[in-house]
Amino acid sequence: QVQLVESGGGSVQAGGSLRLSCAASGSIYVSTCMGWFRQAPGKEREGVAVLSRTGDSTYDADSVKGRFTISQDNAKNTVYLQMNSLKPEDTAMYYCAAGARRLGTSCSLYRGAYNLWGQGTQVTVSS
């Protein structure tokens, strides 16, 4: 059973940066989408950024475009989320997720497409 373990969360001031890591134990199929979602108190979980294991498909939420960058190191089975210019509204629990990629489709931010989730790492941005 593959597990996803997030790390790198913490507390920063607005304008600061953090880098989240998601390490997958075990093998991840090539035909997999992986990404980051977040959930703030009282709000639904929303997609932040996703990418394909092959690297040919990436997608970022409008709210983080130009500030967050998703990347991966396949040799380490690790996905990263570099977060710059953080804002208080970025405060949330951040979750790593993985899901099968359907043939001929791109990776999306649709939460239902992901069936493997990490425990989450908290990011708090103060003003």
mmCIF file of C-alpha atoms in Angstrom:
data_model
loop_
_atom_site.group_PDB
_atom_site.id
_atom_site.type_symbol
_atom_site.label_atom_id
_atom_site.label_comp_id
_atom_site.label_asym_id
_atom_site.label_seq_id
_atom_site.Cartn_x
_atom_site.Cartn_y
_atom_site.Cartn_z
ATOM 1 C CA GLN A 1 0.000 0.000 0.000
ATOM 2 C CA VAL A 2 1.516 3.271 -1.116
ATOM 3 C CA GLN A 3 1.486 6.045 1.459
ATOM 4 C CA LEU A 4 1.963 9.783 0.996
ATOM 5 C CA VAL A 5 3.757 11.750 3.698
ATOM 6 C CA GLU A 6 3.810 15.551 3.622
ATOM 7 C CA SER A 7 6.343 17.795 5.322
ATOM 8 C CA GLY A 8 7.525 21.383 5.216
ATOM 9 C CA GLY A 9 4.563 23.241 6.634
ATOM 10 C CA GLY A 10 4.933 25.952 9.228
ATOM 11 C CA SER A 11 4.177 29.540 10.160
ATOM 12 C CA VAL A 12 5.441 32.474 8.122
ATOM 13 C CA GLN A 13 4.658 36.128 7.681
ATOM 14 C CA ALA A 14 2.923 37.433 4.601
ATOM 15 C CA GLY A 15 5.332 37.663 1.704
ATOM 16 C CA GLY A 16 7.372 34.740 2.935
ATOM 17 C CA SER A 17 8.051 31.365 1.358
ATOM 18 C CA LEU A 18 7.715 27.699 2.212
ATOM 19 C CA ARG A 19 8.424 24.501 0.340
ATOM 20 C CA LEU A 20 6.228 21.505 0.939
ATOM 21 C CA SER A 21 7.366 17.974 0.182
ATOM 22 C CA CYS A 22 5.321 14.853 -0.421
ATOM 23 C CA ALA A 23 7.207 11.588 -0.262
ATOM 24 C CA ALA A 24 5.538 8.472 -1.622
ATOM 25 C CA SER A 25 6.478 5.146 -0.118
ATOM 26 C CA GLY A 26 6.409 2.420 -2.722
ATOM 27 C CA SER A 27 6.088 2.620 -6.481
ATOM 28 C CA ILE A 28 3.906 5.163 -8.219
ATOM 29 C CA TYR A 29 2.629 4.236 -11.659
ATOM 30 C CA VAL A 30 3.678 6.369 -14.584
ATOM 31 C CA SER A 31 0.028 6.971 -15.419
ATOM 32 C CA THR A 32 -0.598 8.922 -12.241
ATOM 33 C CA CYS A 33 -1.510 12.464 -11.406
ATOM 34 C CA MET A 34 -0.147 13.900 -8.195
ATOM 35 C CA GLY A 35 -0.790 17.198 -6.613
ATOM 36 C CA TRP A 36 -1.592 19.465 -3.742
ATOM 37 C CA PHE A 37 -4.912 20.420 -2.263
ATOM 38 C CA ARG A 38 -5.716 22.642 0.693
ATOM 39 C CA GLN A 39 -8.508 23.075 3.166
ATOM 40 C CA ALA A 40 -9.051 26.114 5.336
ATOM 41 C CA PRO A 41 -11.291 25.967 8.434
ATOM 42 C CA GLY A 42 -14.934 25.992 7.427
ATOM 43 C CA LYS A 43 -14.163 25.662 3.733
ATOM 44 C CA GLU A 44 -14.127 22.831 1.256
ATOM 45 C CA ARG A 45 -10.920 21.203 0.139
ATOM 46 C CA GLU A 46 -9.688 22.846 -3.052
ATOM 47 C CA GLY A 47 -7.071 21.998 -5.619
ATOM 48 C CA VAL A 48 -3.883 24.025 -5.668
ATOM 49 C CA ALA A 49 -1.572 22.452 -8.236
ATOM 50 C CA VAL A 50 -1.240 19.097 -9.937
ATOM 51 C CA LEU A 51 1.094 17.404 -12.363
ATOM 52 C CA SER A 52 1.511 14.141 -14.182
ATOM 53 C CA ARG A 53 4.297 11.721 -13.373
ATOM 54 C CA THR A 54 5.451 12.049 -16.966
ATOM 55 C CA GLY A 55 5.638 15.818 -16.571
ATOM 56 C CA ASP A 56 3.557 16.604 -19.640
ATOM 57 C CA SER A 57 0.528 17.868 -17.765
ATOM 58 C CA THR A 58 0.434 20.487 -15.039
ATOM 59 C CA TYR A 59 -2.309 22.734 -13.758
ATOM 60 C CA ASP A 60 -2.363 25.483 -11.162
ATOM 61 C CA ALA A 61 -5.333 27.131 -9.525
ATOM 62 C CA ASP A 62 -5.830 30.767 -10.530
ATOM 63 C CA SER A 63 -5.365 31.863 -6.932
ATOM 64 C CA VAL A 64 -1.775 30.624 -6.871
ATOM 65 C CA LYS A 65 -0.601 31.233 -10.426
ATOM 66 C CA GLY A 66 2.712 33.036 -10.455
ATOM 67 C CA ARG A 67 3.303 32.348 -6.766
ATOM 68 C CA PHE A 68 3.296 28.576 -6.328
ATOM 69 C CA THR A 69 5.269 26.034 -8.345
ATOM 70 C CA ILE A 70 4.761 22.300 -8.339
ATOM 71 C CA SER A 71 7.633 20.017 -9.254
ATOM 72 C CA GLN A 72 8.763 16.457 -8.756
ATOM 73 C CA ASP A 73 11.780 14.246 -8.384
ATOM 74 C CA ASN A 74 10.764 10.871 -9.752
ATOM 75 C CA ALA A 75 13.953 9.227 -8.543
ATOM 76 C CA LYS A 76 12.962 10.178 -5.003
ATOM 77 C CA ASN A 77 9.233 9.588 -5.518
ATOM 78 C CA THR A 78 8.702 13.076 -4.176
ATOM 79 C CA VAL A 79 6.505 15.970 -5.229
ATOM 80 C CA TYR A 80 7.187 19.514 -4.097
ATOM 81 C CA LEU A 81 5.191 22.701 -3.789
ATOM 82 C CA GLN A 82 7.267 25.862 -3.686
ATOM 83 C CA MET A 83 5.141 28.638 -2.257
ATOM 84 C CA ASN A 84 6.314 32.231 -2.614
ATOM 85 C CA SER A 85 4.681 35.557 -1.808
ATOM 86 C CA LEU A 86 2.433 33.852 0.697
ATOM 87 C CA LYS A 87 -0.748 35.592 1.762
ATOM 88 C CA PRO A 88 -2.894 35.165 4.882
ATOM 89 C CA GLU A 89 -5.582 33.599 2.684
ATOM 90 C CA ASP A 90 -3.142 30.789 1.871
ATOM 91 C CA THR A 91 -3.496 29.592 5.463
ATOM 92 C CA ALA A 92 -4.800 26.029 5.375
ATOM 93 C CA MET A 93 -4.002 22.379 5.848
ATOM 94 C CA TYR A 94 -2.211 21.242 2.714
ATOM 95 C CA TYR A 95 -2.696 17.717 1.464
ATOM 96 C CA CYS A 96 -0.793 15.685 -1.075
ATOM 97 C CA ALA A 97 -2.856 13.431 -3.306
ATOM 98 C CA ALA A 98 -2.421 10.853 -6.049
ATOM 99 C CA GLY A 99 -4.848 9.408 -8.559
ATOM 100 C CA ALA A 100 -4.934 7.453 -11.767
ATOM 101 C CA ARG A 101 -4.705 9.471 -14.934
ATOM 102 C CA ARG A 102 -7.208 8.451 -17.572
ATOM 103 C CA LEU A 103 -5.779 7.751 -20.995
ATOM 104 C CA GLY A 104 -5.825 10.829 -23.185
ATOM 105 C CA THR A 105 -6.712 13.247 -20.418
ATOM 106 C CA SER A 106 -4.849 15.896 -18.507
ATOM 107 C CA CYS A 107 -4.414 16.036 -14.767
ATOM 108 C CA SER A 108 -7.050 18.198 -13.156
ATOM 109 C CA LEU A 109 -7.869 19.835 -9.861
ATOM 110 C CA TYR A 110 -11.031 17.764 -9.504
ATOM 111 C CA ARG A 111 -10.832 16.323 -6.013
ATOM 112 C CA GLY A 112 -12.767 13.200 -6.950
ATOM 113 C CA ALA A 113 -10.040 12.104 -9.341
ATOM 114 C CA TYR A 114 -7.670 11.442 -6.437
ATOM 115 C CA ASN A 115 -8.024 8.387 -4.235
ATOM 116 C CA LEU A 116 -4.790 8.419 -2.237
ATOM 117 C CA TRP A 117 -4.231 11.163 0.317
ATOM 118 C CA GLY A 118 -1.615 12.154 2.835
ATOM 119 C CA GLN A 119 -2.325 13.289 6.394
ATOM 120 C CA GLY A 120 -1.672 16.930 5.634
ATOM 121 C CA THR A 121 0.725 19.636 6.771
ATOM 122 C CA GLN A 122 -0.392 22.954 8.241
ATOM 123 C CA VAL A 123 0.574 26.253 6.646
ATOM 124 C CA THR A 124 -0.162 29.440 8.573
ATOM 125 C CA VAL A 125 0.499 32.876 7.105
ATOM 126 C CA SER A 126 0.233 35.888 9.368
ATOM 127 C CA SER A 127 -0.284 39.463 8.233
#
